[in-house]
Each structure stands twice: as structure tokens, then as C-alpha cells.
Tab-separated table of C-alpha atoms in Angstrom:
chain	number	residue	atom	x	y	z
X	9	MET	CA	4.782	-6.257	4.089
X	10	LYS	CA	1.205	-7.412	3.774
X	11	ARG	CA	-0.670	-10.068	1.929
X	12	HIS	CA	-3.126	-7.562	0.537
X	13	ALA	CA	-1.275	-4.351	0.008
X	14	PRO	CA	-2.924	-1.112	0.227
X	15	GLY	CA	-3.897	0.570	-3.101
X	16	VAL	CA	-6.302	2.710	-5.049
X	17	ARG	CA	-8.280	1.874	-8.180
X	18	ALA	CA	-10.276	5.072	-8.114
X	19	LEU	CA	-9.806	7.802	-5.611
X	20	ALA	CA	-12.949	9.577	-6.708
X	21	ALA	CA	-14.875	7.615	-9.304
X	22	THR	CA	-15.108	4.418	-7.285
X	23	LEU	CA	-17.040	6.460	-4.798
X	24	LEU	CA	-19.634	7.797	-7.218
X	25	ALA	CA	-22.268	5.250	-6.240
X	26	PHE	CA	-22.174	6.336	-2.649
X	27	ILE	CA	-20.159	9.534	-2.236
X	28	THR	CA	-21.456	13.012	-3.010
X	29	LEU	CA	-18.680	15.290	-4.254
X	30	SER	CA	-18.908	19.022	-3.852
X	31	SER	CA	-16.644	22.030	-3.971
X	32	ALA	CA	-17.188	22.841	-0.318
X	33	GLY	CA	-14.016	22.875	1.770
X	34	ALA	CA	-13.244	20.763	4.801
X	35	THR	CA	-13.596	23.904	6.900
X	36	ARG	CA	-15.782	26.707	5.576
X	37	GLY	CA	-13.911	29.943	5.030
X	38	ALA	CA	-10.484	28.429	5.656
X	39	THR	CA	-7.603	28.589	3.191
X	40	LEU	CA	-6.555	25.434	1.346
X	41	PRO	CA	-3.477	24.883	3.576
X	42	GLU	CA	-5.688	25.318	6.652
X	43	ARG	CA	-8.211	22.806	5.323
X	44	LEU	CA	-5.459	20.308	4.549
X	45	ASP	CA	-4.000	20.783	8.030
X	46	ALA	CA	-7.406	20.116	9.598
X	47	ILE	CA	-7.823	16.890	7.606
X	48	ALA	CA	-4.341	15.647	8.520
X	49	ALA	CA	-4.637	16.606	12.190
X	50	ASP	CA	-7.853	14.601	12.451
X	51	ALA	CA	-5.908	11.413	11.652
X	52	PHE	CA	-3.603	11.443	14.683
X	53	ALA	CA	-3.976	11.616	18.444
X	54	LYS	CA	-1.958	14.495	19.851
X	55	ASP	CA	-0.114	12.304	22.344
X	56	GLY	CA	-0.146	8.994	20.445
X	57	PRO	CA	1.961	7.595	17.599
X	58	GLY	CA	2.204	10.265	14.967
X	59	GLY	CA	2.715	10.997	11.338
X	60	SER	CA	4.616	13.143	8.902
X	61	VAL	CA	2.541	14.631	6.082
X	62	ILE	CA	3.350	16.511	2.901
X	63	VAL	CA	1.113	17.807	0.109
X	64	VAL	CA	2.869	19.310	-2.917
X	65	GLN	CA	1.185	20.602	-6.062
X	66	ASP	CA	2.946	22.031	-9.106
X	67	GLY	CA	6.109	22.669	-7.102
X	68	LYS	CA	4.306	24.447	-4.257
X	69	THR	CA	4.228	22.890	-0.803
X	70	LEU	CA	0.667	23.210	0.487
X	71	LEU	CA	1.246	21.260	3.698
X	72	ARG	CA	4.400	19.961	5.391
X	73	LYS	CA	3.904	19.098	9.022
X	74	GLY	CA	4.379	16.528	11.768
X	75	TYR	CA	1.595	15.303	14.060
X	76	GLY	CA	1.686	13.234	17.240
X	77	MET	CA	4.691	11.575	18.825
X	78	ALA	CA	7.911	10.208	17.331
X	79	ASP	CA	8.991	8.677	20.650
X	80	LEU	CA	6.436	8.285	23.420
X	81	GLU	CA	8.968	7.390	26.092
X	82	LEU	CA	11.196	10.395	25.436
X	83	GLY	CA	8.309	12.757	24.713
X	84	VAL	CA	9.633	13.698	21.268
X	85	ARG	CA	7.091	15.003	18.778
X	86	VAL	CA	7.100	14.219	15.048
X	87	THR	CA	8.660	16.773	12.721
X	88	PRO	CA	8.425	16.446	8.924
X	89	GLU	CA	12.115	15.778	8.339
X	90	MET	CA	12.060	12.617	10.483
X	91	VAL	CA	12.764	9.202	8.926
X	92	PHE	CA	10.208	6.358	8.822
X	93	ARG	CA	10.097	2.841	7.451
X	94	ILE	CA	7.808	2.847	4.411
X	95	GLY	CA	7.312	-0.909	3.881
X	96	SER	CA	5.837	-1.846	0.510
X	97	MET	CA	5.867	1.738	-0.728
X	98	GLY	CA	9.544	0.989	-1.315
X	99	LYS	CA	8.642	-1.406	-4.142
X	100	GLN	CA	8.591	1.571	-6.502
X	101	PHE	CA	12.323	2.076	-5.907
X	102	THR	CA	12.999	-1.581	-6.707
X	103	ALA	CA	10.871	-1.314	-9.851
X	104	VAL	CA	12.696	1.807	-11.029
X	105	ALA	CA	16.058	0.099	-10.445
X	106	ILE	CA	14.898	-2.699	-12.752
X	107	LEU	CA	13.855	-0.100	-15.339
X	108	GLN	CA	17.328	1.444	-15.165
X	109	LEU	CA	18.831	-1.964	-15.917
X	110	VAL	CA	16.357	-2.434	-18.776
X	111	LYS	CA	17.505	0.903	-20.219
X	112	GLU	CA	21.117	-0.275	-19.973
X	113	GLY	CA	20.288	-3.536	-21.749
X	114	LYS	CA	21.222	-5.663	-18.746
X	115	VAL	CA	17.657	-6.877	-18.160
X	116	LYS	CA	14.706	-7.428	-20.507
X	117	PHE	CA	11.042	-7.448	-19.530
X	118	ASP	CA	10.613	-10.866	-21.129
X	119	ASP	CA	13.721	-12.368	-19.542
X	120	PRO	CA	12.766	-15.575	-17.733
X	121	LEU	CA	13.445	-15.762	-14.022
X	122	SER	CA	15.551	-18.845	-14.792
X	123	LYS	CA	18.161	-16.556	-16.392
X	124	PHE	CA	18.949	-15.237	-12.910
X	125	VAL	CA	17.718	-18.005	-10.577
X	126	PRO	CA	17.985	-21.129	-12.748
X	127	ASP	CA	17.136	-23.731	-10.119
X	128	PHE	CA	13.838	-22.279	-8.854
X	129	PRO	CA	10.897	-24.511	-9.836
X	130	GLY	CA	8.963	-23.119	-12.804
X	131	ALA	CA	11.343	-20.184	-13.231
X	132	GLU	CA	11.633	-20.689	-16.987
X	133	ALA	CA	7.952	-19.739	-17.440
X	134	ILE	CA	8.051	-16.590	-15.256
X	135	THR	CA	9.145	-13.266	-16.749
X	136	VAL	CA	10.655	-10.174	-15.166
X	137	GLU	CA	7.529	-8.240	-16.141
X	138	GLN	CA	5.306	-10.735	-14.316
X	139	LEU	CA	7.401	-10.251	-11.179
X	140	LEU	CA	6.905	-6.483	-11.477
X	141	THR	CA	3.132	-6.753	-11.925
X	142	HIS	CA	2.355	-9.483	-9.342
X	143	THR	CA	1.176	-11.883	-12.042
X	144	SER	CA	3.882	-14.543	-11.560
X	145	GLY	CA	1.758	-16.826	-9.367
X	146	ILE	CA	4.572	-17.187	-6.807
X	147	ARG	CA	3.165	-17.108	-3.295
X	148	SER	CA	4.278	-14.305	-1.017
X	149	TYR	CA	7.062	-15.541	1.231
X	150	ASN	CA	5.704	-13.693	4.240
X	151	ASP	CA	2.628	-15.958	4.009
X	152	VAL	CA	4.790	-19.098	4.217
X	153	PRO	CA	5.702	-20.059	7.816
X	154	SER	CA	8.838	-21.960	6.787
X	155	ALA	CA	10.211	-18.837	5.119
X	156	LEU	CA	9.835	-16.794	8.310
X	157	ILE	CA	11.738	-19.054	10.688
X	158	GLY	CA	14.387	-16.995	12.464
X	159	VAL	CA	12.921	-13.549	11.761
X	160	CYS	CA	15.413	-12.027	14.190
X	161	GLU	CA	18.383	-13.388	12.239
X	162	ASP	CA	20.126	-12.021	9.174
X	163	LYS	CA	18.758	-13.633	6.011
X	164	THR	CA	20.350	-13.740	2.598
X	165	PRO	CA	17.978	-13.372	-0.349
X	166	MET	CA	18.604	-16.969	-1.385
X	167	GLN	CA	17.761	-18.184	2.122
X	168	LEU	CA	14.388	-16.471	1.703
X	169	VAL	CA	13.983	-18.181	-1.669
X	170	GLU	CA	14.625	-21.560	-0.036
X	171	GLY	CA	11.624	-20.951	2.211
X	172	ILE	CA	9.251	-20.903	-0.776
X	173	ARG	CA	10.999	-23.352	-3.094
X	174	ASN	CA	8.498	-26.135	-2.474
X	175	GLU	CA	5.372	-23.949	-2.436
X	176	LYS	CA	2.818	-24.708	-5.122
X	177	PRO	CA	2.117	-21.654	-7.325
X	178	ALA	CA	-1.230	-19.936	-6.824
X	179	PHE	CA	-1.778	-19.934	-10.605
X	180	ALA	CA	0.128	-20.279	-13.870
X	181	PRO	CA	2.272	-17.229	-14.734
X	182	GLY	CA	0.250	-14.420	-16.270
X	183	GLU	CA	-3.142	-16.016	-15.692
X	184	SER	CA	-4.215	-14.013	-12.639
X	185	TRP	CA	-3.100	-11.348	-10.163
X	186	MET	CA	-2.019	-11.792	-6.551
X	187	TYR	CA	0.038	-9.360	-4.510
X	188	SER	CA	3.316	-11.119	-3.787
X	189	ASN	CA	6.360	-9.921	-1.899
X	190	SER	CA	8.202	-12.862	-3.438
X	191	GLY	CA	8.110	-11.164	-6.832
X	192	TYR	CA	10.074	-8.247	-5.430
X	193	LEU	CA	12.400	-10.583	-3.543
X	194	PHE	CA	13.351	-12.030	-6.929
X	195	LEU	CA	13.626	-8.562	-8.474
X	196	GLY	CA	16.174	-7.674	-5.798
X	197	ILE	CA	18.177	-10.764	-6.723
X	198	ILE	CA	17.950	-9.804	-10.408
X	199	ILE	CA	19.263	-6.309	-9.593
X	200	GLU	CA	22.232	-7.865	-7.811
X	201	LYS	CA	23.040	-10.358	-10.562
X	202	ALA	CA	22.571	-7.917	-13.446
X	203	SER	CA	24.532	-5.077	-11.830
X	204	GLY	CA	27.150	-7.014	-9.888
X	205	MET	CA	26.281	-4.943	-6.805
X	206	LYS	CA	24.450	-5.705	-3.584
X	207	TYR	CA	20.881	-4.413	-3.573
X	208	ALA	CA	21.544	-1.784	-0.883
X	209	ASP	CA	24.730	-0.612	-2.604
X	210	TYR	CA	22.977	-0.318	-5.960
X	211	MET	CA	20.097	1.696	-4.545
X	212	GLN	CA	22.463	4.078	-2.783
X	213	ALA	CA	24.854	4.525	-5.716
X	214	LYS	CA	22.366	4.615	-8.591
X	215	LEU	CA	19.292	6.233	-7.054
X	216	PHE	CA	19.539	7.781	-3.600
X	217	THR	CA	22.867	9.631	-3.896
X	218	PRO	CA	22.620	10.928	-7.495
X	219	LEU	CA	19.040	12.100	-6.942
X	220	GLY	CA	19.898	13.952	-3.742
X	221	LEU	CA	17.728	11.754	-1.524
X	222	LYS	CA	19.796	12.451	1.570
X	223	ASN	CA	17.455	10.784	4.057
X	224	THR	CA	16.623	7.629	2.096
X	225	PHE	CA	18.304	4.316	2.862
X	226	VAL	CA	17.961	0.577	2.643
X	227	GLU	CA	17.665	0.089	6.379
X	228	ASP	CA	20.707	-1.190	8.228
X	229	GLU	CA	20.027	-1.330	11.949
X	230	ALA	CA	23.712	-0.907	12.745
X	231	HIS	CA	23.763	2.542	11.162
X	232	ILE	CA	22.936	5.698	13.083
X	233	VAL	CA	20.197	7.607	11.248
X	234	ALA	CA	19.429	11.128	12.434
X	235	GLY	CA	15.739	11.625	13.118
X	236	ARG	CA	14.705	7.974	12.796
X	237	VAL	CA	11.428	7.551	14.678
X	238	LYS	CA	10.352	4.680	16.897
X	239	GLY	CA	7.673	2.220	15.776
X	240	TYR	CA	4.607	1.117	17.753
X	241	ALA	CA	1.759	-1.367	17.587
X	242	ILE	CA	-1.659	-1.535	19.191
X	243	GLY	CA	-2.600	-4.931	20.536
X	244	PRO	CA	-5.718	-6.545	22.004
X	245	GLY	CA	-7.756	-4.237	24.171
X	246	ASN	CA	-6.371	-1.230	22.282
X	247	VAL	CA	-3.173	-1.417	24.346
X	248	LEU	CA	-0.242	0.482	22.866
X	249	HIS	CA	3.159	-1.185	22.964
X	250	ASN	CA	6.545	-1.006	21.305
X	251	ALA	CA	6.692	-2.715	17.918
X	252	GLY	CA	8.191	-6.177	17.831
X	253	TYR	CA	11.582	-6.782	16.318
X	254	MET	CA	12.066	-7.608	12.652
X	255	ASN	CA	15.474	-8.096	11.080
X	256	MET	CA	15.346	-5.810	8.054
X	257	THR	CA	17.102	-8.317	5.823
X	258	LEU	CA	13.733	-10.105	5.772
X	259	PRO	CA	11.738	-7.524	3.741
X	260	TYR	CA	14.766	-6.923	1.475
X	261	ALA	CA	13.737	-5.520	-1.935
X	262	ALA	CA	10.040	-5.855	-1.079
X	263	GLY	CA	10.075	-3.295	1.730
X	264	SER	CA	13.316	-2.442	3.568
X	265	ILE	CA	13.569	1.247	2.638
X	266	GLU	CA	13.312	4.109	5.123
X	267	THR	CA	12.938	7.750	4.155
X	268	ASN	CA	11.130	11.010	4.915
X	269	VAL	CA	8.381	13.023	3.249
X	270	ASP	CA	10.797	15.560	1.755
X	271	ASP	CA	12.748	12.889	-0.109
X	272	LEU	CA	9.539	11.231	-1.301
X	273	ALA	CA	8.255	14.555	-2.624
X	274	ARG	CA	11.551	15.127	-4.451
X	275	TRP	CA	11.523	11.556	-5.813
X	276	ASN	CA	8.032	11.976	-7.243
X	277	GLU	CA	8.829	15.392	-8.707
X	278	LEU	CA	11.876	13.949	-10.491
X	279	LEU	CA	9.902	10.959	-11.766
X	280	VAL	CA	7.181	13.179	-13.229
X	281	ALA	CA	9.855	15.342	-14.888
X	282	GLY	CA	11.531	12.297	-16.459
X	283	LYS	CA	14.771	12.947	-14.567
X	284	VAL	CA	15.079	9.495	-12.973
X	285	ILE	CA	14.363	7.290	-15.977
X	286	ASP	CA	13.072	8.003	-19.472
X	287	LYS	CA	9.516	9.301	-19.596
X	288	ALA	CA	8.529	6.328	-21.768
X	289	LEU	CA	9.629	3.916	-19.045
X	290	VAL	CA	7.876	5.969	-16.367
X	291	ASP	CA	4.685	5.866	-18.416
X	292	ARG	CA	5.041	2.105	-18.787
X	293	ALA	CA	5.459	1.710	-15.022
X	294	TRP	CA	2.330	3.818	-14.481
X	295	THR	CA	0.207	1.863	-16.966
X	296	GLU	CA	-2.176	-0.788	-15.664
X	297	SER	CA	-1.089	-4.333	-16.502
X	298	ARG	CA	-3.439	-7.079	-17.596
X	299	THR	CA	-3.490	-10.837	-17.290
X	300	LYS	CA	-3.107	-13.067	-20.345
X	301	ASP	CA	-6.866	-13.105	-20.868
X	302	GLY	CA	-7.102	-9.318	-20.638
X	303	LYS	CA	-8.378	-8.894	-17.088
X	304	ARG	CA	-7.423	-5.653	-15.366
X	305	THR	CA	-5.057	-5.854	-12.402
X	306	GLY	CA	-5.037	-2.272	-11.116
X	307	TYR	CA	-1.235	-2.526	-10.909
X	308	GLY	CA	1.694	-1.268	-12.972
X	309	TYR	CA	5.342	-1.719	-12.002
X	310	GLY	CA	5.626	-1.014	-8.268
X	311	TRP	CA	2.510	1.188	-8.140
X	312	TYR	CA	-1.254	0.759	-8.189
X	313	VAL	CA	-2.683	2.781	-11.067
X	314	SER	CA	-6.091	3.918	-12.308
X	315	ASP	CA	-7.645	6.295	-14.813
X	316	GLU	CA	-10.914	7.887	-13.775
X	317	ASP	CA	-12.746	10.716	-15.507
X	318	GLY	CA	-9.575	11.669	-17.357
X	319	VAL	CA	-7.433	11.794	-14.207
X	320	HIS	CA	-4.542	9.349	-13.765
X	321	PHE	CA	-3.843	8.199	-10.196
X	322	VAL	CA	-0.601	6.473	-9.164
X	323	VAL	CA	-0.513	5.203	-5.592
X	324	HIS	CA	0.993	2.784	-3.099
X	325	GLY	CA	1.129	2.233	0.620
X	326	GLY	CA	3.032	0.081	3.034
X	327	ALA	CA	2.669	-1.757	6.311
X	328	ILE	CA	5.636	-3.173	8.182
X	329	THR	CA	6.508	-3.806	11.810
X	330	GLY	CA	5.838	-0.544	13.649
X	331	PHE	CA	4.961	1.575	10.611
X	332	ARG	CA	2.445	2.367	7.875
X	333	SER	CA	2.647	4.608	4.822
X	334	SER	CA	0.341	5.859	2.089
X	335	GLY	CA	1.036	7.987	-0.979
X	336	VAL	CA	-1.011	9.410	-3.855
X	337	LEU	CA	0.426	10.910	-7.047
X	338	VAL	CA	-1.594	12.628	-9.779
X	339	PRO	CA	1.104	13.175	-12.436
X	340	GLU	CA	-0.854	15.467	-14.772
X	341	LYS	CA	-1.703	17.783	-11.869
X	342	LYS	CA	1.798	17.448	-10.390
X	343	LEU	CA	0.059	16.634	-7.116
X	344	PHE	CA	1.718	14.420	-4.524
X	345	VAL	CA	0.411	13.476	-1.070
X	346	VAL	CA	2.124	11.180	1.413
X	347	ILE	CA	1.665	10.217	5.052
X	348	LEU	CA	4.245	8.289	7.059
X	349	HIS	CA	2.982	6.843	10.360
X	350	ASN	CA	4.888	5.162	13.191
X	351	ALA	CA	2.303	2.594	14.253
X	352	LEU	CA	0.974	-0.638	12.812
X	353	SER	CA	-2.547	-1.992	13.407
X	354	SER	CA	-3.577	1.333	14.868
X	355	GLY	CA	-6.972	1.482	13.214
X	356	ASN	CA	-5.786	4.573	11.352
X	357	ASP	CA	-6.623	4.097	7.672
X	358	LEU	CA	-4.004	6.263	6.009
X	359	LYS	CA	-5.503	5.666	2.571
X	360	TYR	CA	-8.636	7.416	3.762
X	361	THR	CA	-6.670	10.480	4.830
X	362	THR	CA	-4.352	10.663	1.804
X	363	THR	CA	-7.403	10.382	-0.447
X	364	ARG	CA	-9.205	13.172	1.414
X	365	LEU	CA	-6.107	15.358	1.138
X	366	ALA	CA	-5.778	14.652	-2.594
X	367	LEU	CA	-9.445	15.379	-3.266
X	368	GLU	CA	-9.262	18.583	-1.239
X	369	ALA	CA	-6.203	19.756	-3.185
X	370	LEU	CA	-8.033	18.957	-6.433
X	371	GLY	CA	-10.974	21.077	-5.295
X	372	GLN	CA	-13.279	18.219	-4.385
X	373	SER	CA	-14.619	17.431	-0.930
X	374	TRP	CA	-16.975	14.590	-0.136
X	375	SER	CA	-19.730	13.594	2.201
X	376	ALA	CA	-21.305	10.167	2.593
X	377	THR	CA	-25.082	9.893	2.290
X	378	PRO	CA	-26.229	6.863	4.316
X	379	VAL	CA	-29.720	5.446	3.868
X	380	ALA	CA	-32.062	4.362	6.634
X	381	MET	CA	-31.954	0.668	7.514
X	382	THR	CA	-33.612	-1.269	10.323
X	383	ASP	CA	-31.618	-3.346	12.783
X	384	ASP	CA	-33.267	-6.514	11.457
X	385	ALA	CA	-32.180	-5.645	7.926
X	386	LYS	CA	-28.604	-5.027	9.048
X	387	ASN	CA	-28.486	-8.263	11.016
X	388	ARG	CA	-29.071	-10.448	7.958
X	389	PHE	CA	-25.664	-9.483	6.539
X	390	THR	CA	-23.686	-10.868	9.481
X	391	GLY	CA	-21.410	-13.833	8.939
X	392	ILE	CA	-17.905	-15.037	8.220
X	393	TYR	CA	-16.844	-14.689	4.584
X	394	ASP	CA	-13.923	-16.598	3.086
X	395	PHE	CA	-11.727	-14.868	0.490
X	396	ASP	CA	-9.426	-17.671	-0.691
X	397	GLY	CA	-8.128	-18.392	2.797
X	398	MET	CA	-8.451	-14.867	4.210
X	399	THR	CA	-11.561	-14.226	6.295
X	400	ARG	CA	-13.633	-11.106	6.769
X	401	THR	CA	-16.169	-11.124	9.612
X	402	VAL	CA	-19.299	-8.971	9.683
X	403	TRP	CA	-21.244	-8.654	12.941
X	404	PHE	CA	-24.063	-6.581	14.410
X	405	GLU	CA	-23.763	-5.005	17.846
X	406	GLU	CA	-25.377	-2.014	19.571
X	407	GLY	CA	-27.179	-0.940	16.428
X	408	LYS	CA	-24.057	-0.963	14.259
X	409	LEU	CA	-22.777	-3.311	11.581
X	410	THR	CA	-19.014	-3.847	11.749
X	411	ALA	CA	-16.571	-5.564	9.385
X	412	GLN	CA	-13.089	-6.819	10.176
X	413	GLN	CA	-10.508	-8.565	8.032
X	414	ALA	CA	-8.433	-11.104	9.951
X	415	GLY	CA	-5.441	-9.330	11.489
X	416	GLU	CA	-6.760	-5.841	10.712
X	417	PRO	CA	-8.709	-3.226	12.703
X	418	PRO	CA	-12.547	-3.280	12.602
X	419	PHE	CA	-14.537	-0.669	10.685
X	420	THR	CA	-18.121	0.481	11.188
X	421	LEU	CA	-20.286	0.043	8.079
X	422	LEU	CA	-22.687	2.728	6.841
X	423	PRO	CA	-25.598	1.592	4.621
X	424	VAL	CA	-25.871	3.416	1.287
X	425	ALA	CA	-28.217	0.967	-0.485
X	426	LYS	CA	-30.310	-2.040	0.487
X	427	ASP	CA	-27.338	-4.381	-0.019
X	428	GLU	CA	-24.368	-2.027	-0.022
X	429	PHE	CA	-22.267	-0.424	2.718
X	430	VAL	CA	-19.319	1.949	2.895
X	431	TYR	CA	-16.613	1.852	5.527
X	432	ASP	CA	-16.647	4.676	8.024
X	433	ARG	CA	-13.355	6.573	7.636
X	434	ALA	CA	-12.179	4.437	4.730
X	435	PHE	CA	-12.869	4.582	1.005
X	436	SER	CA	-13.892	0.940	0.643
X	437	ARG	CA	-17.287	-0.659	0.292
X	438	LEU	CA	-19.031	-4.001	0.658
X	439	LYS	CA	-21.754	-5.285	-1.631
X	440	PHE	CA	-23.686	-8.332	-0.441
X	441	ARG	CA	-25.107	-10.846	-2.912
X	442	MET	CA	-28.155	-13.043	-2.371
X	443	ALA	CA	-28.938	-16.604	-3.394
X	444	PRO	CA	-32.274	-17.281	-5.164
X	445	SER	CA	-33.644	-18.222	-1.734
X	446	GLY	CA	-32.987	-14.697	-0.508
X	447	ALA	CA	-30.197	-15.718	1.882
X	448	ILE	CA	-26.906	-13.825	1.739
X	449	GLU	CA	-24.385	-16.087	-0.019
X	450	SER	CA	-21.375	-13.890	-0.816
X	451	LEU	CA	-19.736	-10.536	-0.321
X	452	ASP	CA	-17.858	-8.283	-2.760
X	453	PHE	CA	-15.076	-6.181	-1.239
X	454	ILE	CA	-14.417	-3.150	-3.434
X	455	SER	CA	-11.338	-1.104	-2.642
X	456	ARG	CA	-9.167	1.411	-4.379
X	457	GLY	CA	-6.594	0.056	-6.760
X	458	GLN	CA	-7.509	-3.579	-6.370
X	459	PRO	CA	-9.684	-5.915	-8.405
X	460	THR	CA	-12.973	-6.649	-6.653
X	461	GLN	CA	-12.571	-9.537	-4.214
X	462	THR	CA	-15.473	-11.927	-3.632
X	463	GLY	CA	-15.845	-13.947	-0.452
X	464	LYS	CA	-18.249	-16.814	0.143
X	465	ARG	CA	-20.314	-16.817	3.331
X	466	VAL	CA	-19.102	-19.870	5.251
X	467	ALA	CA	-20.428	-19.456	8.804
X	468	ASN	CA	-22.437	-17.341	11.201
X	469	ALA	CA	-20.605	-14.525	12.938
């Protein structure tokens, strides 16, 4: 669960201003599976927290492999059938459950939240569709300290709701976009009330079991799960330690699912084939939503979506205590890529690697083309930039410009224009904007699947 979830607006086209695409492979002369293996292996330390990776195209498995360690203390290596938490990637399962209930006539997209949670402030103006698309304006409960009291204790969904009851909305429903775990908290409650089943029971009975997802569960820590890996975190000073404890009733319908790459590949294959829900509903889920005034959001129902150069990309990632995940689906090409990783805050940008794997499978490799820039020129971009309460710091040290979002790993910046930089090992870029005086006044953060975010320069670094 994260405030700003990972996503992709354009896996290739967003890069056109600063990425040169070519047909050259990652390793000259190697086969496609060998090139994919080399890209994936580069993402993980051999003896550090690891990852499970799968690349499937048109029913053919191009890569299915584990890298690194599943349990450092026991010396157990990752194998692809192992089970990982997937965090916010699990929102797609919640969204599809809602679509099932829509098909059955038990839920409507324009149903007000008040139909299911009548006493929540402003619920009569919020629709089910706005919860799906993160346009409800409800603040994410994991950003509200009062909602997170007792994170080691079991929480009912309504106890989580109580933690945000008195929070002022970020905006009126439908007027803007803001990633919110609270929307999916409420969707879980709607699933329970519309079906008469507990969220975990519904997911197991209506999705996991009938679809043959034998290693997919709403996590229950009391259950023994074969092949469940251990989670890690990297703290100050790059020190590796065991992940802290989180009671998995806290993420609930926003991110409590655990699974493996085989089940995710099967899930995506069945979705593309229209064997989970009607193709029309799948297409609706994979269509970009818009705000009331027509602004693009980059988000459908449970997935980030984009259309670039005639190619439709459907993606999502996740970050939760001890784990990260990233997946890319190109439905028309029947291409699916996913990485599951058992470390949080590791500095490993999975989106970068899944994107490289997807581009390689599509026959496109890339290379960045930095431009020359003096140290003095780089130094003028340093500062602290405020993005509606979230800060991103840019500093210059030892000839390099570095950017870091609060609570996230730092990334080296590579200049590609006089006022534009790309992240090293990440498909994101920064564009600096000047005041009439020539001083840097703001910063645009451009990332895949998300509307451009603009931060105002508020202090020196």
C-alpha cells in the first residue's frame, strides 16, 4: 500500500523524447529467452532478497525463473512457484469481483456509496465507479495516522472506516484523481454487503477456486502456505533487515492478496480470453477513466492503462511490508510480464525491469542518450520541491544530480536536455520550469501511468 502507486502511462511512447528505441537485443547474438534472463538477472543480487519472474506471450512461456533468496537465514533460493504478497496489484481482483456483482445485478456503477455505507459523510455523492477509478476524493486511510493505530491488531473493515470518518475530502467526487486505498476498502465492504459473504470467502469461492488459482489467497497469517517467502526491508545505511510486522487485515481489499507468477499468468490469460468476466466488462476495466471535466486519469478499474502508437498497455504494481510487485499486460499481443520481489525500499525499481522485459519481448530495446552538462548547470536544479504535501529532494554531489521522493530510494539523474533529466534505471523523468527571472520555480514529475505531477520549489536542498 502506497500513497502514489506504481503505474505506467506509456511504456514506450513516454520515452520518445529521451529514449532511442532500436531492434538490437539486450545481448547481441543471444536468443530472446536468454536476453530476457539477462535483463531479469540484472535486477537482483545473487545472495540478497530475490524475485520470481515470468514472461508469457501468446501462450508461450519465454521466461519463468527465480532469482536471489527467498529466505536469507535458511539459505533458501527463490523458485518461480513460490508465493509472495503482491500489495496493490491485488486491487485488480477486487475490481473484477465488483464487475461480477455488476453482471449479476447486485451492484451498479452509479450506485452511491451511501447504499452500502449510509452513515459515512458525503457517501451519497460518491459512486461505485468513482471508488474503482480513484476519483472519489476520499483520502487514503494509510495516510491517516488515526486509522493506523494498532497495526498489529486485527481490524474489521468498519474499524478502518472509522479512522477516516472525520477526514476532509481531497476534492469533490469526480473532480480530480488521487490514488486512494480507501476506495478499495469501501469496495471490499460493498462486495461483502452485496454478496452476503466475507471478502476473503467471496474471493476464494468466486474467483480463486473456479479459475484454478491454486496458490492465490487473501492472506491469513494463521494458515500454512507452501512456498511462502519471507519479506525484507533495507533501512538507513543500506542495512538489510527482516520486514516489520503488519496485520494483514489492515490492507484488506486494497492489498491483502498473496500469489505466485504462475497464477498471475493464468489469471491474465483468462481475462484476455473473456473467461473471467464478459469481454465488454474487461474492456471497460481497461479503459482510461476521466474526471468530470474530461481530464485523463491514466487509470481504469484496478489497473493503470494507456494507449500508445496503437498498443494498449494495462499495468499495476504493489508495495507492502516486505514486498514489491510489478506487472505489465499487452492484451492485443497476449503478452504478460510480472516480477514479484521479497523486499521493500530496496532501491530496485521493478517497473524499470518489467518495462525492459516487455519492450524486449515486443522486439524493442532502448538506450538513453544523455547530453553534456556542466556541474554548475546541474547545481541550479537542486532544491526541495513540494507536491501537495509530498516532497521530492534534488541535490548535487560528486558530479551527479540525485532525486529522492520522501520515503523512497534515491535515483541518479541523467541530463537529456537543458532542463530535463531521466532517472537512471527507471522510466521516469523530471522537467524543471523557470520563472521569468531565470530561477527554477517548479518541477514536473512524469511517470508511466500517472498524470504529470508538478511540485513547487520551496527550499534549498
